[in-house]
Coordinates of C-alpha atoms in Angstrom, one line a residue:
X1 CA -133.3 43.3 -95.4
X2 CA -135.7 40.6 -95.8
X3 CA -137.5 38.9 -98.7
X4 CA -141.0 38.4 -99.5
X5 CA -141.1 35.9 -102.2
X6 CA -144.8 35.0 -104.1
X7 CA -146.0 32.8 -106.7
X8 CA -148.6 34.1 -108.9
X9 CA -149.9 34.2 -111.9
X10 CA -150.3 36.3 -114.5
X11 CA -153.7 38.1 -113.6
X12 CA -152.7 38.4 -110.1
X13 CA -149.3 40.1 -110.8
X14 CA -150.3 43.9 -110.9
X15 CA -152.9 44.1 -108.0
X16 CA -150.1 41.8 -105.8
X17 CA -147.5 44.4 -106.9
X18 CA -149.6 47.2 -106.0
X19 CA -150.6 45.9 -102.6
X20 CA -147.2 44.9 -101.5
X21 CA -146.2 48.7 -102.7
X22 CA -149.5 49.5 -100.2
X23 CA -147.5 47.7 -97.6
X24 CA -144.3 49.9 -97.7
X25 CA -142.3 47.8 -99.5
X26 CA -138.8 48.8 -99.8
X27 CA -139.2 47.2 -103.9
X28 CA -141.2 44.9 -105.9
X29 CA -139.4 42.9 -108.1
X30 CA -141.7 40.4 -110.9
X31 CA -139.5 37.3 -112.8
X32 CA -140.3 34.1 -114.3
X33 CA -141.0 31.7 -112.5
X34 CA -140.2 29.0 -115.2
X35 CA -137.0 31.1 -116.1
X36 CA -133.6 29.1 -117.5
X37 CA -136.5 26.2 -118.5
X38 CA -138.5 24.9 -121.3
X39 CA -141.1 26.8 -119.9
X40 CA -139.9 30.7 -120.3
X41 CA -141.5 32.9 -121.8
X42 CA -139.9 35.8 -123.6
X43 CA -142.0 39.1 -123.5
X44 CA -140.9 41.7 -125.5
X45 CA -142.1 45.5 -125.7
X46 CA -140.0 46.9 -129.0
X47 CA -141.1 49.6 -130.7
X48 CA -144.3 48.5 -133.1
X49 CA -144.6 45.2 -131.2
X50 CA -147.8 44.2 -128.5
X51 CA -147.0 45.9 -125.3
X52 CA -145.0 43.2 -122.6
X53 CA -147.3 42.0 -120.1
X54 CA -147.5 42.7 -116.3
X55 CA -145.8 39.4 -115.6
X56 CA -145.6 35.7 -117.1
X57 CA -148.1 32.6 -116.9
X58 CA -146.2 31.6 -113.5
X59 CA -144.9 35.0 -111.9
X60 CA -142.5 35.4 -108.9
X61 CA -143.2 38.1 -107.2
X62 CA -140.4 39.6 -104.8
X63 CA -140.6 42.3 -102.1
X64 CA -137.8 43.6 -100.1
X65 CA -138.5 44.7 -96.5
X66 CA -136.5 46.5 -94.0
X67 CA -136.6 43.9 -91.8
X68 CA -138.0 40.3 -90.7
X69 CA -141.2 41.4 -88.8
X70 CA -142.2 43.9 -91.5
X71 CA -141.9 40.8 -94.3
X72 CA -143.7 38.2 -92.1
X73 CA -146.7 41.1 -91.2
X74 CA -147.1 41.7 -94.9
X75 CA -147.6 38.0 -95.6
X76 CA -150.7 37.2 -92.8
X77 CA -151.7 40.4 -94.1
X78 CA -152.1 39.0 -98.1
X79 CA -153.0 35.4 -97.7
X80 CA -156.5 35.9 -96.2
X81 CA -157.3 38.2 -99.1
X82 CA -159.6 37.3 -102.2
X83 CA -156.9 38.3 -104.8
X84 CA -154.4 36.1 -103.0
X85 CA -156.6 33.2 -104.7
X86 CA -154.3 31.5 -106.8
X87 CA -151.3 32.6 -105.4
X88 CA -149.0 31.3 -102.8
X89 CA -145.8 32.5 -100.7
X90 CA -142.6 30.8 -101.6
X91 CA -140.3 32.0 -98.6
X92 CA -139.5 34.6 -96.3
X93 CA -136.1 34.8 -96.3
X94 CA -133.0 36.8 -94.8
X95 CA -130.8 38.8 -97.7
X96 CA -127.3 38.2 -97.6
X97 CA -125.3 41.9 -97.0
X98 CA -123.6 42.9 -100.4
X99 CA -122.2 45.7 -101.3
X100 CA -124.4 46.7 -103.7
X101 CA -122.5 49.7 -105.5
X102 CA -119.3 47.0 -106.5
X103 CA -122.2 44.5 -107.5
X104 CA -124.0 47.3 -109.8
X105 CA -120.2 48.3 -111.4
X106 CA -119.4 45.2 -111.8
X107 CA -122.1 44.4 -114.4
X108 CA -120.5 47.4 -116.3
X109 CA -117.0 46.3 -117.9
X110 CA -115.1 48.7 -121.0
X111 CA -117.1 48.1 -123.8
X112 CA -115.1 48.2 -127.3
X113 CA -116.8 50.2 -130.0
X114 CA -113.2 49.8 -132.5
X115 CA -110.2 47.7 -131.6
X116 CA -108.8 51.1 -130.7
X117 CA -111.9 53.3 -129.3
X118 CA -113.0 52.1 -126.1
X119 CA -116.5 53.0 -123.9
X120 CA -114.8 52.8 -120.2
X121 CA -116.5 53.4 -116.9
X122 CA -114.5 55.3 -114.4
X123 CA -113.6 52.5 -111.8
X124 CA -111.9 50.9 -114.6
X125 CA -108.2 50.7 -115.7
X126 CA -107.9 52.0 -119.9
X127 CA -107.4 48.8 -121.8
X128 CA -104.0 48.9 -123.0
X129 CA -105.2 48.9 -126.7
X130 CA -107.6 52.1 -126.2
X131 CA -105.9 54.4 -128.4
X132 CA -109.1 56.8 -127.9
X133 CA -111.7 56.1 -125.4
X134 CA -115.0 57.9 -124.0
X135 CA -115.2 57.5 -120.0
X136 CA -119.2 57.6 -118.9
X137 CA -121.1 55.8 -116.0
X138 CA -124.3 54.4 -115.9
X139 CA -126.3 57.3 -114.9
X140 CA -129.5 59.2 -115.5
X141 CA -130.1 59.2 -119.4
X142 CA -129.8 56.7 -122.0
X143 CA -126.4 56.0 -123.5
X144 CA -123.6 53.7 -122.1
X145 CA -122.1 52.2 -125.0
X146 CA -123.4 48.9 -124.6
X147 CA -126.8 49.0 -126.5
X148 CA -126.2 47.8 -130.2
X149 CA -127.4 51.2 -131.5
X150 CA -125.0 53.5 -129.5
X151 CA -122.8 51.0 -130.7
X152 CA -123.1 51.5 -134.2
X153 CA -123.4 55.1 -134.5
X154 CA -119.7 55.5 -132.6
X155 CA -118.5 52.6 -135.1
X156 CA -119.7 55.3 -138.0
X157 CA -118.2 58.5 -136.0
X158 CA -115.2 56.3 -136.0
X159 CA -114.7 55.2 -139.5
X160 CA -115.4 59.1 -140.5
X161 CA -112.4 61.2 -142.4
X162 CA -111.0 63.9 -141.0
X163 CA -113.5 66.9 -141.5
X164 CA -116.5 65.0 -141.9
X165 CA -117.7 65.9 -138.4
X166 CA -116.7 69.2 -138.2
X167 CA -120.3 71.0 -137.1
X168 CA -122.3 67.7 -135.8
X169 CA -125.8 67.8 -133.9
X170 CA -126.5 65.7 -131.5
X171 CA -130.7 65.4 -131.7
X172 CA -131.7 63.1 -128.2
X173 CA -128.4 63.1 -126.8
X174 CA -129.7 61.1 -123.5
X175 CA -125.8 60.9 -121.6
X176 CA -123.8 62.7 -124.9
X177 CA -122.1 59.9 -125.5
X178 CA -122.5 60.7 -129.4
X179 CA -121.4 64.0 -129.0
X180 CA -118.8 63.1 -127.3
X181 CA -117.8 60.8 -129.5
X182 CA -118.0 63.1 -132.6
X183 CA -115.4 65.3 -130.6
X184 CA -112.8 62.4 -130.3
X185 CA -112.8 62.1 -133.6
X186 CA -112.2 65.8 -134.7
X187 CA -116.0 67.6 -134.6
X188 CA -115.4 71.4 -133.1
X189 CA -118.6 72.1 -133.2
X190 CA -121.0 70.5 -131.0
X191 CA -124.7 71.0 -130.7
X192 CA -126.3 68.1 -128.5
X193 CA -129.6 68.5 -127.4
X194 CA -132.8 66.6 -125.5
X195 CA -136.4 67.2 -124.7
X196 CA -135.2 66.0 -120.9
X197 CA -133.1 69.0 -118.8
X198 CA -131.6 65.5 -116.9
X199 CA -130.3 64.3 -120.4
X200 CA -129.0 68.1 -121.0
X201 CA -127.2 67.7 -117.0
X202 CA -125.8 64.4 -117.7
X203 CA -124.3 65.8 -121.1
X204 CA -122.7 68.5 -119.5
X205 CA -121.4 66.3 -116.7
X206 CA -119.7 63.6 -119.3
X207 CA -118.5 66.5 -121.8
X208 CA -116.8 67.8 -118.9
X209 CA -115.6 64.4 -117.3
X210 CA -114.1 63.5 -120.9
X211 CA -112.5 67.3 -121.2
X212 CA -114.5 68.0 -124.5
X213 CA -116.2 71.4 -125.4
X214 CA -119.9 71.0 -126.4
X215 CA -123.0 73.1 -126.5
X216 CA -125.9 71.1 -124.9
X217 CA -129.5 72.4 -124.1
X218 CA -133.1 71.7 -125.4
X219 CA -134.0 71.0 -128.4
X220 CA -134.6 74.8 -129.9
X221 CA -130.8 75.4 -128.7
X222 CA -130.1 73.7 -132.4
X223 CA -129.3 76.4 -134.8
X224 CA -128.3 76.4 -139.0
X225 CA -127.3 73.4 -140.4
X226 CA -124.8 71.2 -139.8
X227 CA -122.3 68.7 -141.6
X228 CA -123.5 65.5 -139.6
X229 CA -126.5 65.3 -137.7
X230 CA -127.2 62.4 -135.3
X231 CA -130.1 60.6 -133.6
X232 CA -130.6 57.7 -131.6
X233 CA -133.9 57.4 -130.7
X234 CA -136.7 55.1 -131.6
X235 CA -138.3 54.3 -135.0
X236 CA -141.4 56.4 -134.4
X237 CA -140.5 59.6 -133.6
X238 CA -137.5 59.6 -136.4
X239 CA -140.5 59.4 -138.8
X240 CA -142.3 62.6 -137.1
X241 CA -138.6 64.2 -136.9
X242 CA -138.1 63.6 -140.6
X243 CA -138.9 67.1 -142.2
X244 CA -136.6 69.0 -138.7
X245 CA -133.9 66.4 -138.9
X246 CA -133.4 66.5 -142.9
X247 CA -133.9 70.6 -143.0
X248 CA -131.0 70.6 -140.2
X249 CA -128.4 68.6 -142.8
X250 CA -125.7 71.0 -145.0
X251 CA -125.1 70.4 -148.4
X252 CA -123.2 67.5 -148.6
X253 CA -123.1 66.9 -145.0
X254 CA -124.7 63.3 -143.2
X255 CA -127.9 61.9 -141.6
X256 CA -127.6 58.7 -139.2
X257 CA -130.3 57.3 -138.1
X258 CA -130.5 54.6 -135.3
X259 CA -133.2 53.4 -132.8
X260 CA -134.8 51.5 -135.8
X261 CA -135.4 47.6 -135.9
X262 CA -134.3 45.7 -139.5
X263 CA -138.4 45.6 -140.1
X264 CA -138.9 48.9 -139.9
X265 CA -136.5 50.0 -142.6
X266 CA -138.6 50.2 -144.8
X267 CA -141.0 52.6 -143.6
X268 CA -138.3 55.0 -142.7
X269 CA -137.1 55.2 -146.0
X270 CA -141.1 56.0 -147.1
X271 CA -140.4 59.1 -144.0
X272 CA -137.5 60.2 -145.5
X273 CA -138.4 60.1 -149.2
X274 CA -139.2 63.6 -149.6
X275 CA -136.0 65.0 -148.4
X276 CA -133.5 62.2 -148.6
X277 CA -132.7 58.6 -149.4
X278 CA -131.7 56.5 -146.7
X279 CA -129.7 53.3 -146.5
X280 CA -128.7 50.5 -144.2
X281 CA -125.2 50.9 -143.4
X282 CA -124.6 49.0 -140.4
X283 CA -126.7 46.1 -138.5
X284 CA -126.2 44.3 -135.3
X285 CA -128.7 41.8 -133.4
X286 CA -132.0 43.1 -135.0
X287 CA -131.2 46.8 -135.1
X288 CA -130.0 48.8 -138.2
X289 CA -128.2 52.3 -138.8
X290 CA -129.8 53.7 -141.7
X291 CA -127.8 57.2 -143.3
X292 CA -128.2 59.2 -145.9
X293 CA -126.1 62.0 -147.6
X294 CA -127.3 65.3 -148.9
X295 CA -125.9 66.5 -152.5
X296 CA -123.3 69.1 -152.8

C-alpha cells in the first residue's frame, strides 16, 4: 500500500477527507500535526462537553492507497483544486508490510481488574496469579476490560459476598463482560441485555467462550426484579433510564451505575432522587461508579 500524506488545516480537514474518500481511498486517517509538542491540542468529545472538532489547527491528513499510481493520481488530482488552498502534500510514500493482526493484538495485553481476577485476550498465556479470569477479544461491542468504567464495575462484582449477585441484570451489556463477570463470582441468574442485536451476538459468543450460562437478548427480554442490576453506559441516558432501572432493583438488592464523569454526580443523584440514593463508591481518572441500595 501506499501513503497519501497532507497538511491542512482545520477548515480544510472534512471536505479533504471527503474527497480523498471520493478518490477510493482504501482509509483516511486525520492527526496532529503538532502532536508530542508544545503545540498539541487535546480535543475531547465526553459526554456534556463541546463536540471534538473535524481536525486540529495544523491537520495531517493520511490516505492509504492500493498502490503507488493510485496515491500519485489522487495527489495531481487535489492540488489544482480551490479547497486545496492552504493545504499542501507532505509525501507519497511506500508502507512497510506488517502483519497487521499481531500489530492489532499486541496493543491488547491481560488487563488486571483484582490481583487475582484477570481480563485476558485469547492469544495470551493466564498470568500465573489469575485465580479467576474473564477471556474476551476486542470485537464488535463495547467492553474489553480496559476502559476505567468496565474496570470499576468488575472491581465491585469482585469485592461482592457470596449471594449478592445471585439474579443480576445486565442493562447495555455491549461484549457481556459484566455479565460475565457477575457469573465468576457466583450470579446464576443472568439477564444481559442491549438495544444493538451485535451487542446481544457478541454476549452470546463470550458467555459461551468463557463456559458461563446467561440469558442475553433486547432490552424487553428483562423480566421481575433482580438483586443487582448493572449499567455501563453514559451519563445521559442513566438519567432517562432512572425510573426502568430503579423499578428493576429487589428489596434489598443493588444499583451500579457507571458511564458518568466526577462532574456529573451530582445531577445523577437529582435523577435518582425519587427512587433511590446514590453514592460514589469507586473513582478512577475522571470517571465515578455511583450505587445505591434498595431497603429490605
Amino acid at each position: 500500500m501506499f501513503e497519501l500524506s497532507l497538511l491542512c488545516p482545520e477548515d480544510r480537514v472534512e471536505t479533504i477527507s471527503d474527497a480523498l474518500d471520493a478518490l477510493d481511498a482504501l482509509s483516511v486517517s486525520v492527526e496532529d500535526a503538532d502532536a508530542q509538542t508544545d503545540a498539541e491540542q487535546a480535543l475531547f468529545g465526553e459526554p456534556g462537553m463541546p463536540p471534538p472538532k473535524d481536525g486540529w489547527q495544523r491537520s495531517r491528513v493520511i490516505a492509504l492507497f492500493p498502490n503507488e499510481e493510485a496515491a500519485r493520481e489522487a495527489r495531481a488530482l487535489l492540488e489544482p483544486q480551490d479547497f486545496f488552498e492552504g493545504c499542501s502534500v507532505l509525501a507519497v510514500k511506500t508502507v512497510p508490510e506488517q502483519d497487521w493482526v499481531r500489530l492489532t493484538q499486541s496493543q491488547f495485553a491481560p488487563v488486571d481488574i483484582t490481583p487475582e481476577f484477570w481480563i485476558v485476550p485469547t492469544w495470551h498465556e493466564l498470568p500465573p496469579e489469575a485465580k479467576i479470569s474473564i477471556r474476551l477479544d476486542p470485537g464488535l461491542a463495547f467492553g474489553t476490560g480496559t476502559h476505567p468504567t468496565t474496570r470499576m464495575c468488575l472491581r465491585w462484582i469482585s469485592r461482592q459476598a457470596e449471594g449478592t449477585l445471585s439474579r443480576t441484570l445486565d442493562y447495555g451489556c455491549g461484549s457481556g463482560i459484566l455479565a460475565i463477570g457477575a457469573a465468576k463470582f457466583g450470579a446464576t441468574e443472568i439477564d444481559a441485555v442491549d438495544i444493538d442485536p451485535a451487542a446481544v451476538e457478541s454476549t452470546n459468543y463470550n458467555a459461551s467462550a468463557n463456559h458461563v450460562q446467561l440469558k442475553s437478548g433486547l432490552p424487553d427480554a428483562a423480566g421481575g426484579a433482580y438483586q443487582t442490576v448493572l449499567a455501563n453506559i453514559l451519563a445521559t441516558p442513566l438519567k432517562v433510564l432512572a425510573p426502568l432501572l430503579c423499578a428493576r432493583v429487589q428489596a434489598g438488592g443493588n444499583l451500579v451505575l457507571a458511564g458518568i464523569l466526577e462532574r456529573q454526580a451530582d445531577e445523577l443523584k437529582e435523577a435518582y432522587a425519587p427512587y433511590l440514593q446514590l453514592e460514589v463508591a469507586d473513582s478512577e481518572d475522571g470517571w465515578i461508579l455511583m450505587t445505591a441500595q434498595r431497603a429490605a
